CSV table of C-alpha atoms and ligand atoms in Angstrom, one decimal:
chain,number,residue,atom,x,y,z
A,1,MET,CA,-18.6,11.2,71.3
A,2,VAL,CA,-19.9,9.3,68.3
A,3,LYS,CA,-23.6,8.6,68.5
A,4,LEU,CA,-24.5,5.2,67.0
A,5,GLU,CA,-28.0,4.8,65.6
A,6,GLY,CA,-30.1,2.5,63.5
A,7,GLU,CA,-28.0,0.1,61.4
A,8,ALA,CA,-24.7,1.3,62.8
A,9,LEU,CA,-25.8,0.4,66.3
A,10,THR,CA,-27.1,-3.0,65.2
A,11,ASP,CA,-23.8,-3.7,63.4
A,12,PHE,CA,-22.0,-2.8,66.6
A,13,TYR,CA,-24.0,-5.4,68.6
A,14,HIS,CA,-23.5,-8.1,66.0
A,15,THR,CA,-19.7,-8.1,66.3
A,16,SER,CA,-18.6,-11.7,66.8
A,17,TYR,CA,-18.9,-13.1,70.3
A,18,LYS,CA,-21.3,-10.5,71.6
A,19,GLU,CA,-24.1,-11.8,73.6
A,20,GLN,CA,-27.6,-11.1,72.3
A,21,TYR,CA,-29.8,-11.5,75.4
A,22,HIS,CA,-27.3,-11.3,78.2
A,23,PHE,CA,-26.0,-8.0,79.5
A,24,VAL,CA,-22.7,-7.1,77.8
A,25,PRO,CA,-20.9,-3.8,77.8
A,26,ILE,CA,-20.9,-1.8,74.6
A,27,LYS,CA,-17.2,-2.6,74.2
A,28,ASN,CA,-14.1,-3.5,76.2
A,29,TRP,CA,-13.8,-4.9,79.7
A,30,ASN,CA,-16.2,-5.8,82.5
A,31,ASN,CA,-15.8,-7.8,85.6
A,32,ASP,CA,-17.9,-7.9,88.8
A,33,PRO,CA,-21.5,-6.7,89.1
A,34,ASN,CA,-21.7,-3.9,91.7
A,35,GLY,CA,-24.4,-1.8,93.4
A,36,LEU,CA,-27.4,-3.9,92.2
A,37,CYS,CA,-30.6,-2.4,93.4
A,38,TRP,CA,-34.1,-1.4,92.4
A,39,TYR,CA,-34.8,2.4,92.9
A,40,GLU,CA,-37.6,4.6,91.8
A,41,GLY,CA,-39.0,2.1,89.2
A,42,ARG,CA,-35.8,0.9,87.7
A,43,TYR,CA,-33.2,-1.8,88.3
A,44,HIS,CA,-29.6,-0.5,88.4
A,45,LEU,CA,-26.6,-2.5,87.4
A,46,PHE,CA,-23.2,-1.1,88.1
A,47,TYR,CA,-20.1,-3.1,87.2
A,48,GLN,CA,-16.3,-3.1,87.3
A,49,ALA,CA,-15.2,-1.7,84.0
A,50,ASN,CA,-12.2,-0.8,82.0
A,51,PRO,CA,-13.7,1.3,79.2
A,52,HIS,CA,-10.4,1.6,77.4
A,53,GLU,CA,-9.4,-2.0,76.6
A,54,GLN,CA,-10.5,-5.6,76.4
A,55,LYS,CA,-8.4,-6.4,79.5
A,56,TRP,CA,-8.4,-5.6,83.2
A,57,GLY,CA,-7.1,-2.1,84.0
A,58,ASP,CA,-7.7,0.8,86.3
A,59,MET,CA,-11.2,0.4,87.5
A,60,TYR,CA,-14.3,2.5,86.8
A,61,TRP,CA,-17.9,1.7,87.7
A,62,GLY,CA,-20.0,1.2,84.5
A,63,HIS,CA,-23.8,1.7,84.8
A,64,ALA,CA,-26.9,0.5,83.1
A,65,VAL,CA,-30.6,0.6,84.0
A,66,SER,CA,-33.5,-1.7,83.2
A,67,LYS,CA,-37.2,-1.9,83.9
A,68,ASP,CA,-37.3,-5.7,83.6
A,69,LEU,CA,-33.8,-7.0,84.4
A,70,ILE,CA,-33.5,-8.1,80.7
A,71,HIS,CA,-33.5,-5.0,78.5
A,72,TRP,CA,-30.7,-2.6,79.6
A,73,THR,CA,-29.9,1.0,78.7
A,74,HIS,CA,-26.2,2.0,79.1
A,75,LEU,CA,-25.5,5.1,81.2
A,76,PRO,CA,-22.3,7.1,81.8
A,77,TYR,CA,-19.6,5.6,84.0
A,78,VAL,CA,-19.8,6.8,87.6
A,79,PHE,CA,-16.8,6.2,89.9
A,80,GLN,CA,-13.4,6.8,88.3
A,81,PRO,CA,-10.0,5.6,89.2
A,82,GLN,CA,-7.9,8.0,91.4
A,83,GLN,CA,-6.0,10.6,89.3
A,84,GLU,CA,-2.5,9.3,90.4
A,85,ILE,CA,-3.4,5.9,89.1
A,86,LEU,CA,-4.4,7.2,85.7
A,87,GLU,CA,-1.1,9.2,85.6
A,88,GLN,CA,1.4,6.6,86.8
A,89,ASP,CA,1.9,3.3,84.9
A,90,GLN,CA,3.5,1.6,87.9
A,91,LEU,CA,0.3,2.0,90.0
A,92,LYS,CA,-2.9,0.1,89.8
A,93,GLY,CA,-6.3,0.3,91.4
A,94,GLY,CA,-9.3,2.5,91.2
A,95,ALA,CA,-13.0,2.1,92.2
A,96,PHE,CA,-13.2,-1.6,93.2
A,97,SER,CA,-16.3,-3.6,93.9
A,98,GLY,CA,-19.1,-2.6,96.2
A,99,CYS,CA,-22.8,-2.4,96.8
A,100,ALA,CA,-25.9,-0.1,97.0
A,101,VAL,CA,-28.4,0.4,99.8
A,102,PRO,CA,-31.5,2.0,98.4
A,103,MET,CA,-33.3,4.3,100.9
A,104,GLU,CA,-36.5,6.2,100.5
A,105,ASP,CA,-35.2,9.1,98.5
A,106,GLU,CA,-31.5,8.3,97.9
A,107,VAL,CA,-29.2,5.4,97.4
A,108,ILE,CA,-26.1,4.8,99.6
A,109,PHE,CA,-23.1,3.2,97.9
A,110,TYR,CA,-20.1,1.4,99.5
A,111,LEU,CA,-17.1,0.5,97.6
A,112,THR,CA,-13.4,-0.2,97.9
A,113,ARG,CA,-10.6,2.1,96.8
A,114,HIS,CA,-7.5,0.3,95.8
A,115,LEU,CA,-4.1,1.8,95.4
A,116,GLY,CA,-0.9,-0.1,95.0
A,117,PRO,CA,1.9,-1.5,92.9
A,118,LEU,CA,1.2,-3.8,89.9
A,119,GLU,CA,1.9,-6.9,92.0
A,120,ASP,CA,-0.2,-7.0,95.2
A,121,GLY,CA,1.8,-7.1,98.4
A,122,PRO,CA,2.5,-5.3,101.7
A,123,ASP,CA,2.3,-1.9,99.9
A,124,THR,CA,-1.2,-2.6,98.6
A,125,MET,CA,-3.8,-0.4,100.2
A,126,GLU,CA,-7.5,-1.1,100.2
A,127,TRP,CA,-10.1,1.0,102.1
A,128,GLN,CA,-13.8,1.3,102.1
A,129,THR,CA,-15.7,4.5,101.1
A,130,MET,CA,-19.3,5.6,101.0
A,131,SER,CA,-21.2,7.9,98.5
A,132,ARG,CA,-24.8,8.8,97.9
A,133,SER,CA,-27.0,9.6,95.0
A,134,LYS,CA,-30.5,10.9,94.7
A,135,ASP,CA,-30.8,10.5,90.9
A,136,MET,CA,-28.2,7.8,90.1
A,137,ILE,CA,-26.4,10.2,87.8
A,138,HIS,CA,-24.9,12.6,90.3
A,139,PHE,CA,-22.9,11.1,93.2
A,140,GLU,CA,-21.8,12.8,96.4
A,141,GLU,CA,-18.0,12.9,97.0
A,142,GLU,CA,-16.9,9.7,98.7
A,143,THR,CA,-16.0,9.6,102.4
A,144,ILE,CA,-13.9,6.9,104.1
A,145,VAL,CA,-15.9,4.6,106.3
A,146,ILE,CA,-13.4,1.8,107.1
A,147,LYS,CA,-9.7,2.3,106.7
A,148,ASP,CA,-7.8,0.2,109.2
A,149,LYS,CA,-7.6,-3.6,108.8
A,150,PRO,CA,-8.4,-5.8,111.8
A,151,GLU,CA,-5.6,-7.8,113.5
A,152,GLY,CA,-4.7,-10.9,111.6
A,153,VAL,CA,-6.2,-9.7,108.3
A,154,GLY,CA,-3.8,-9.6,105.3
A,155,TYR,CA,-3.8,-7.1,102.4
A,156,ASP,CA,-7.0,-8.4,100.8
A,157,PHE,CA,-9.6,-6.2,102.4
A,158,ARG,CA,-12.4,-5.2,100.0
A,159,ASP,CA,-15.8,-5.6,98.3
A,160,PRO,CA,-18.3,-4.3,100.9
A,161,LYS,CA,-21.8,-5.8,100.8
A,162,VAL,CA,-24.4,-4.5,103.2
A,163,PHE,CA,-27.5,-6.3,104.5
A,164,CYS,CA,-30.1,-5.5,107.1
A,165,ASP,CA,-31.2,-8.2,109.6
A,166,LYS,CA,-33.6,-7.5,112.4
A,167,GLY,CA,-32.9,-3.8,112.4
A,168,ILE,CA,-29.1,-4.1,112.4
A,169,TRP,CA,-26.9,-3.3,109.4
A,170,TYR,CA,-24.2,-5.7,108.6
A,171,MET,CA,-21.4,-5.4,106.1
A,172,VAL,CA,-19.3,-8.3,104.8
A,173,LEU,CA,-15.8,-7.8,103.4
A,174,ALA,CA,-13.3,-10.0,101.5
A,175,GLY,CA,-10.3,-11.0,103.6
A,176,ALA,CA,-8.1,-13.7,104.9
A,177,PHE,CA,-7.9,-14.4,108.6
A,178,ASN,CA,-4.6,-15.8,109.8
A,179,GLY,CA,-3.9,-16.9,106.2
A,180,GLN,CA,-7.2,-18.6,105.6
A,181,SER,CA,-9.9,-17.2,103.3
A,182,ALA,CA,-12.5,-15.4,105.4
A,183,ILE,CA,-15.6,-13.3,105.1
A,184,LEU,CA,-15.2,-10.5,107.6
A,185,LEU,CA,-18.3,-9.1,109.4
A,186,TYR,CA,-19.0,-5.6,110.5
A,187,SER,CA,-22.1,-4.0,111.9
A,188,SER,CA,-23.5,-0.5,112.2
A,189,PRO,CA,-26.5,1.2,113.9
A,190,ASP,CA,-26.6,4.0,111.3
A,191,LEU,CA,-24.8,3.0,108.2
A,192,LEU,CA,-22.0,5.5,109.1
A,193,GLN,CA,-20.0,4.0,112.0
A,194,TRP,CA,-18.9,0.4,111.4
A,195,GLU,CA,-17.7,-2.0,114.1
A,196,TYR,CA,-15.7,-5.2,113.4
A,197,LEU,CA,-17.3,-8.3,114.7
A,198,GLY,CA,-14.8,-11.0,113.5
A,199,PRO,CA,-14.9,-13.4,110.6
A,200,LEU,CA,-18.4,-14.6,109.7
A,201,VAL,CA,-17.0,-17.7,107.8
A,202,VAL,CA,-13.4,-19.0,107.6
A,203,GLU,CA,-12.8,-21.5,104.8
A,204,PRO,CA,-11.2,-24.6,106.4
A,205,ASP,CA,-9.5,-25.9,103.2
A,206,PRO,CA,-6.2,-24.2,102.2
A,207,GLY,CA,-5.5,-23.3,98.6
A,208,SER,CA,-7.3,-20.0,98.2
A,209,THR,CA,-6.2,-16.5,99.1
A,210,THR,CA,-9.5,-14.8,99.9
A,211,PHE,CA,-13.3,-14.8,99.3
A,212,GLU,CA,-13.7,-12.0,96.7
A,213,CYS,CA,-17.1,-10.3,96.5
A,214,PRO,CA,-18.7,-11.9,99.6
A,215,ASP,CA,-22.4,-11.8,100.1
A,216,PHE,CA,-24.6,-12.5,103.1
A,217,PHE,CA,-28.4,-12.7,103.3
A,218,TYR,CA,-31.4,-14.4,104.8
A,219,LEU,CA,-33.2,-16.8,102.6
A,220,ASP,CA,-36.2,-19.2,103.2
A,221,GLY,CA,-35.6,-19.4,107.0
A,222,LYS,CA,-31.8,-19.8,106.9
A,223,TYR,CA,-28.7,-17.5,106.5
A,224,VAL,CA,-26.5,-17.8,103.4
A,225,ALA,CA,-23.0,-16.5,103.1
A,226,LEU,CA,-21.0,-16.9,99.9
A,227,GLY,CA,-17.8,-15.7,98.2
A,228,ALA,CA,-15.6,-16.3,95.2
A,229,LEU,CA,-12.5,-18.4,96.2
A,230,MET,CA,-9.6,-16.6,94.7
A,231,LYS,CA,-6.8,-18.7,93.2
A,232,HIS,CA,-8.6,-21.9,94.2
A,233,THR,CA,-8.6,-25.1,92.0
A,234,ASP,CA,-10.9,-27.9,92.9
A,235,GLU,CA,-10.4,-31.7,92.4
A,236,HIS,CA,-11.9,-31.6,88.9
A,237,GLY,CA,-9.5,-28.8,87.8
A,238,ARG,CA,-12.2,-26.0,88.0
A,239,TYR,CA,-10.6,-22.7,88.8
A,240,GLN,CA,-12.1,-20.0,91.1
A,241,MET,CA,-15.5,-21.3,92.0
A,242,THR,CA,-18.0,-19.5,94.3
A,243,LYS,CA,-18.8,-21.4,97.5
A,244,TYR,CA,-21.9,-20.9,99.6
A,245,TYR,CA,-22.6,-21.8,103.2
A,246,VAL,CA,-26.1,-22.2,104.6
A,247,GLY,CA,-26.9,-22.3,108.3
A,248,ASP,CA,-28.0,-20.3,111.4
A,249,PHE,CA,-26.4,-16.9,112.3
A,250,ILE,CA,-25.5,-17.1,116.0
A,251,ASP,CA,-23.0,-14.9,117.8
A,252,HIS,CA,-21.9,-13.2,114.6
A,253,LYS,CA,-20.9,-16.5,113.0
A,254,ILE,CA,-22.6,-18.8,110.4
A,255,HIS,CA,-23.2,-22.2,112.0
A,256,VAL,CA,-22.8,-24.1,108.7
A,257,GLU,CA,-25.3,-26.8,107.9
A,258,SER,CA,-24.5,-27.2,104.3
A,259,THR,CA,-22.1,-25.9,101.6
A,260,GLY,CA,-22.0,-26.1,97.8
A,261,TRP,CA,-20.8,-24.5,94.6
A,262,PHE,CA,-22.9,-21.7,93.3
A,263,ASP,CA,-22.3,-22.6,89.6
A,264,PHE,CA,-20.6,-25.8,88.4
A,265,GLY,CA,-19.3,-24.3,85.1
A,266,SER,CA,-16.7,-22.1,86.7
A,267,ASN,CA,-16.9,-19.3,84.2
A,268,TYR,CA,-19.0,-17.5,86.8
A,269,TYR,CA,-17.6,-15.2,89.5
A,270,ALA,CA,-18.2,-12.4,91.9
A,271,VAL,CA,-21.9,-12.9,92.0
A,272,GLN,CA,-23.9,-10.3,93.9
A,273,SER,CA,-27.5,-10.4,95.1
A,274,PHE,CA,-30.2,-8.0,96.0
A,275,GLU,CA,-33.8,-8.2,97.2
A,276,HIS,CA,-36.8,-6.9,95.4
A,277,GLU,CA,-40.5,-7.7,96.1
A,278,GLY,CA,-39.5,-10.5,98.4
A,279,LYS,CA,-37.3,-12.2,95.9
A,280,ARG,CA,-33.5,-12.6,96.2
A,281,ILE,CA,-32.0,-12.0,92.7
A,282,ALA,CA,-28.4,-12.7,91.9
A,283,ILE,CA,-26.2,-11.6,88.9
A,284,GLY,CA,-22.8,-13.1,88.3
A,285,TRP,CA,-19.9,-12.2,86.0
A,286,VAL,CA,-19.3,-14.5,83.1
A,287,SER,CA,-15.5,-14.7,83.6
A,288,ASP,CA,-12.9,-16.0,81.3
A,289,PHE,CA,-10.6,-17.9,83.7
A,290,TYR,CA,-9.2,-20.2,81.1
A,291,GLU,CA,-8.1,-17.3,78.8
A,292,GLU,CA,-10.4,-18.2,75.9
A,293,HIS,CA,-11.2,-14.6,75.0
A,294,VAL,CA,-10.8,-13.7,71.3
A,295,GLU,CA,-10.2,-10.1,70.8
A,296,VAL,CA,-12.0,-8.5,67.9
A,297,LYS,CA,-12.6,-4.9,67.0
A,298,ASN,CA,-15.4,-3.3,69.1
A,299,GLY,CA,-15.5,-6.6,71.1
A,300,SER,CA,-16.4,-6.9,74.7
A,301,TYR,CA,-14.6,-9.0,77.3
A,302,GLY,CA,-17.1,-10.2,79.9
A,303,SER,CA,-20.8,-10.2,80.3
A,304,PHE,CA,-23.3,-11.1,83.0
A,305,ALA,CA,-25.2,-14.4,83.4
A,306,LEU,CA,-29.0,-14.2,83.4
A,307,PRO,CA,-30.4,-12.7,86.7
A,308,ARG,CA,-31.3,-15.7,88.9
A,309,VAL,CA,-34.0,-16.0,91.6
A,310,LEU,CA,-32.5,-17.8,94.6
A,311,SER,CA,-34.2,-20.3,96.9
A,312,LEU,CA,-33.3,-23.0,99.3
A,313,ARG,CA,-34.4,-26.6,98.8
A,314,ASN,CA,-33.2,-29.0,101.4
A,315,ASP,CA,-30.4,-26.6,102.3
A,316,VAL,CA,-29.2,-26.6,98.6
A,317,LEU,CA,-29.0,-23.1,97.0
A,318,CYS,CA,-31.2,-23.4,93.9
A,319,MET,CA,-31.7,-20.8,91.2
A,320,GLU,CA,-33.9,-20.2,88.3
A,321,PRO,CA,-33.7,-17.4,85.7
A,322,VAL,CA,-36.1,-14.5,86.2
A,323,PRO,CA,-39.3,-15.5,84.5
A,324,GLN,CA,-39.3,-12.5,82.1
A,325,VAL,CA,-36.4,-14.2,80.2
A,326,TYR,CA,-39.0,-16.5,78.7
A,327,ASP,CA,-40.7,-13.5,77.0
A,328,LEU,CA,-37.6,-13.5,74.7
A,329,LYS,CA,-38.5,-16.8,73.2
A,330,GLN,CA,-39.1,-16.2,69.5
A,331,GLU,CA,-39.7,-19.2,67.3
A,332,ILE,CA,-40.0,-22.8,68.3
A,333,ILE,CA,-37.8,-24.6,65.8
A,334,TYR,CA,-38.3,-28.1,67.2
A,335,GLN,CA,-40.8,-29.7,69.5
A,336,GLY,CA,-41.1,-33.4,70.1
A,337,GLN,CA,-40.7,-36.5,72.2
A,338,GLY,CA,-38.0,-39.0,72.4
A,339,GLU,CA,-36.0,-38.7,69.3
A,340,SER,CA,-32.3,-37.9,68.7
A,341,ILE,CA,-32.1,-34.8,66.7
A,342,GLU,CA,-29.6,-32.5,65.0
A,343,ILE,CA,-30.2,-28.9,63.9
A,344,ASP,CA,-27.8,-26.8,62.0
A,345,GLN,CA,-27.8,-23.1,61.2
A,346,ILE,CA,-29.7,-21.8,64.1
A,347,PRO,CA,-30.0,-18.1,63.4
A,348,SER,CA,-28.1,-15.8,65.6
A,349,ASN,CA,-26.7,-18.6,67.7
A,350,SER,CA,-29.0,-17.6,70.5
A,351,TYR,CA,-31.5,-20.2,71.5
A,352,TYR,CA,-33.3,-22.0,74.4
A,353,VAL,CA,-33.6,-25.7,75.1
A,354,LYS,CA,-36.1,-27.4,77.3
A,355,LEU,CA,-36.0,-31.1,78.1
A,356,ASP,CA,-38.3,-33.0,80.5
A,357,LEU,CA,-37.5,-36.6,81.2
A,358,LYS,CA,-39.9,-39.2,82.6
A,359,HIS,CA,-36.9,-41.0,84.2
A,360,SER,CA,-33.2,-40.2,84.1
A,361,THR,CA,-31.3,-41.4,81.2
A,362,ASP,CA,-27.8,-40.9,79.9
A,363,PHE,CA,-27.5,-38.5,77.0
A,364,ILE,CA,-25.2,-36.3,75.0
A,365,MET,CA,-26.2,-32.9,73.9
A,366,GLU,CA,-24.0,-30.8,71.6
A,367,LEU,CA,-24.4,-27.0,72.2
A,368,GLY,CA,-21.7,-25.5,70.0
A,369,ARG,CA,-19.2,-26.5,67.3
A,370,ASP,CA,-16.5,-24.8,65.5
A,371,GLU,CA,-14.6,-27.1,63.1
A,372,ASP,CA,-13.1,-29.7,65.5
A,373,GLN,CA,-14.1,-27.8,68.7
A,374,HIS,CA,-17.2,-28.8,70.6
A,375,ILE,CA,-19.1,-28.1,73.8
A,376,TYR,CA,-21.4,-30.8,75.2
A,377,LEU,CA,-23.7,-31.2,78.1
A,378,LEU,CA,-23.8,-34.9,78.8
A,379,ARG,CA,-24.8,-37.6,81.3
A,380,ASP,CA,-22.5,-40.6,81.3
A,381,HIS,CA,-23.0,-43.5,83.7
A,382,GLY,CA,-25.1,-41.1,85.8
A,383,VAL,CA,-22.6,-38.3,86.0
A,384,THR,CA,-23.8,-35.0,84.4
A,385,LYS,CA,-21.3,-32.5,83.2
A,386,ILE,CA,-20.3,-29.9,80.7
A,387,LYS,CA,-17.4,-31.1,78.6
A,388,THR,CA,-15.4,-29.3,75.8
A,389,VAL,CA,-13.3,-30.9,73.1
A,390,ASN,CA,-10.3,-29.2,71.5
A,391,THR,CA,-10.5,-26.1,73.6
A,392,LYS,CA,-8.4,-24.9,76.5
A,393,THR,CA,-10.7,-26.6,79.1
A,394,ASP,CA,-10.6,-30.2,77.8
A,395,HIS,CA,-8.8,-31.4,80.9
A,396,ILE,CA,-11.6,-30.2,83.2
A,397,ASP,CA,-14.8,-32.0,84.2
A,398,PHE,CA,-17.5,-29.4,84.9
A,399,ILE,CA,-19.6,-31.8,87.0
A,400,ALA,CA,-23.1,-30.9,88.2
A,401,ASP,CA,-23.9,-32.0,91.7
A,402,VAL,CA,-27.0,-34.0,90.8
A,403,GLN,CA,-28.0,-37.7,90.7
A,404,ASP,CA,-31.3,-38.0,88.8
A,405,VAL,CA,-31.9,-35.6,85.9
A,406,LYS,CA,-35.6,-34.8,85.3
A,407,ASN,CA,-35.5,-31.4,83.7
A,408,ILE,CA,-32.9,-29.4,81.8
A,409,GLU,CA,-33.0,-25.9,80.4
A,410,VAL,CA,-30.2,-24.5,78.4
A,411,PHE,CA,-29.6,-20.9,77.3
A,412,VAL,CA,-27.1,-20.6,74.5
A,413,ASP,CA,-26.2,-17.0,73.6
A,414,ARG,CA,-23.2,-16.9,71.2
A,415,ARG,CA,-20.2,-17.5,73.4
A,416,VAL,CA,-22.2,-18.1,76.6
A,417,VAL,CA,-23.8,-21.5,77.5
A,418,GLU,CA,-25.9,-21.5,80.7
A,419,VAL,CA,-27.4,-24.8,81.9
A,420,TYR,CA,-30.2,-25.2,84.6
A,421,ILE,CA,-30.7,-28.7,85.8
A,422,ASN,CA,-33.8,-29.9,87.8
A,423,HIS,CA,-35.3,-26.5,88.0
A,424,GLY,CA,-32.1,-24.8,89.1
A,425,TYR,CA,-30.9,-27.5,91.6
A,426,ALA,CA,-27.5,-27.2,89.8
A,427,VAL,CA,-26.6,-24.5,87.4
A,428,GLY,CA,-23.5,-24.2,85.2
A,429,THR,CA,-22.1,-21.4,83.0
A,430,LYS,CA,-19.4,-22.0,80.4
A,431,LEU,CA,-17.8,-20.0,77.6
A,432,PHE,CA,-17.4,-21.4,74.2
A,433,TYR,CA,-16.1,-19.0,71.5
A,434,THR,CA,-17.3,-19.7,68.0
A,435,PRO,CA,-16.8,-17.1,65.2
A,436,SER,CA,-20.0,-18.1,63.5
A,437,CYS,CA,-23.2,-16.2,64.2
A,438,GLU,CA,-25.2,-19.4,63.5
A,439,GLY,CA,-25.6,-22.1,66.1
A,440,ILE,CA,-26.0,-25.9,66.1
A,441,PHE,CA,-27.8,-28.2,68.5
A,442,GLY,CA,-27.8,-32.0,68.7
A,443,VAL,CA,-28.9,-34.6,71.2
A,444,LYS,CA,-28.7,-38.4,71.5
A,445,PHE,CA,-30.4,-40.3,74.3
A,446,HIS,CA,-29.5,-43.7,75.8
A,447,GLU,CA,-33.1,-44.4,76.5
A,448,ALA,CA,-35.1,-42.3,74.2
A,449,GLU,CA,-38.4,-43.6,75.6
A,450,ASN,CA,-37.6,-41.7,78.8
A,451,VAL,CA,-38.0,-38.3,77.1
A,452,GLU,CA,-41.3,-36.6,77.8
A,453,TYR,CA,-40.7,-33.3,76.0
A,454,LEU,CA,-38.0,-31.5,74.0
A,455,GLU,CA,-38.2,-28.0,72.7
A,456,ILE,CA,-35.8,-25.7,71.0
A,457,ALA,CA,-36.6,-22.1,70.5
A,458,THR,CA,-34.7,-19.1,69.1
A,459,MET,CA,-34.3,-16.1,71.4
A,460,LYS,CA,-34.8,-12.4,70.5
A,461,SER,CA,-32.0,-9.9,70.9
A,462,ILE,CA,-32.4,-7.4,73.7
A,463,TRP,CA,-30.3,-4.8,71.9
B,501,FRU,C1,-13.1,-9.7,91.8
B,501,FRU,C2,-12.3,-8.5,92.1
B,501,FRU,C3,-12.7,-7.8,93.4
B,501,FRU,C4,-12.2,-6.4,93.2
B,501,FRU,C5,-12.4,-6.2,91.7
B,501,FRU,C6,-11.4,-5.4,91.0
B,501,FRU,O1,-13.2,-10.0,90.5
B,501,FRU,O2,-10.9,-8.8,92.1
B,501,FRU,O3,-12.2,-8.4,94.5
B,501,FRU,O4,-12.9,-5.5,93.9
B,501,FRU,O5,-12.5,-7.5,91.1
B,501,FRU,O6,-11.8,-5.1,89.7
């Protein structure tokens, strides 16, 4: 193995399109976050990884640790694909997504093993396994905990996520129930024997195949279930959004009181949450559903959006970045009130924008430009959205579910743009590939007198 140090390491992280303050694998592919937990003083982030290429392949679990959820140290891969998959080109699978349950002196892991032909179908096999680790480096051999699919459930049967409520362990799994996307619910008295309780949620609308990477937890007096709607396209053209359901949990079902989209940008998938010190923290995969990835030497496909602290406000799932992200603010390059501005050559193209408005106003904010390609956040006749020009997503309106806009925060980090509106009432993530390592920012307001405060600051690299 080549050891990268000093300048060589820095050069590695400065390859085009590599995030500077979002988690990104050293190189090659990542998808879902897995096994998020806090154990013995450190946060652990595992993730679906193909260490060999910048595209999906046979799945390993990558691993990184952090003391603050911001600065990460890469560790060796843990679960590997089954040997037969590595040896036979016509098979696919490996260690699919799963979760971690930290106990006093060990962590229990649940994951899916997938084995099947290249095209999913009746020969596809998915089953759930369990492993343990005391030091997060050495893992006990996996044992099977759930093998047989319940009646009425198709071949999607994966992504275990475990949660404890009132002394009972629950596990949710991705599935489809009689052809409709469903989150399947199991329970266990001891984390070893699992009993099927039926679907926790069935999505009434057709047009998706399953809820990938479901999650289920208690938050601010209600229960929240969520999952990534595989193959779904919404009325604005957004592909594969994550839908959440809020309500009471009665007789093993969520009695839904409200629903919404987790992230309006739709480059955000397979979010997983965990609880630490009374806060529910979620990390999602910045996914490239519109095939915008540009492959470069030592490049990485995929990264993770900033860890978000979840809360419920009027049954809306709200989220704000973990507060420690603000420690990365480096230099304030603009501070003011009420003007339209334009800034070029923002070093490193990683910056932060804060805008407070006295009253809503329409505006147009440019967050990235590469020749005739642009990405904007705008409010037009009261509709707030992310919009791109001359990219593969021009036909899509990434609309935020908000009326008045009082506060906006934007985190630009090379190819990732993350927007938080009204203190996380609506949050959107969008990719925008630009080969330059310098950024641009511009804004024009319809009623400039409504602006209370505007700030732009550069952000430090975490690497
Ligand atoms: C979601 C997903 C999961 C699966 C994993 C495989 O992105 O398809 O359902 O476990 O990725 O990499």
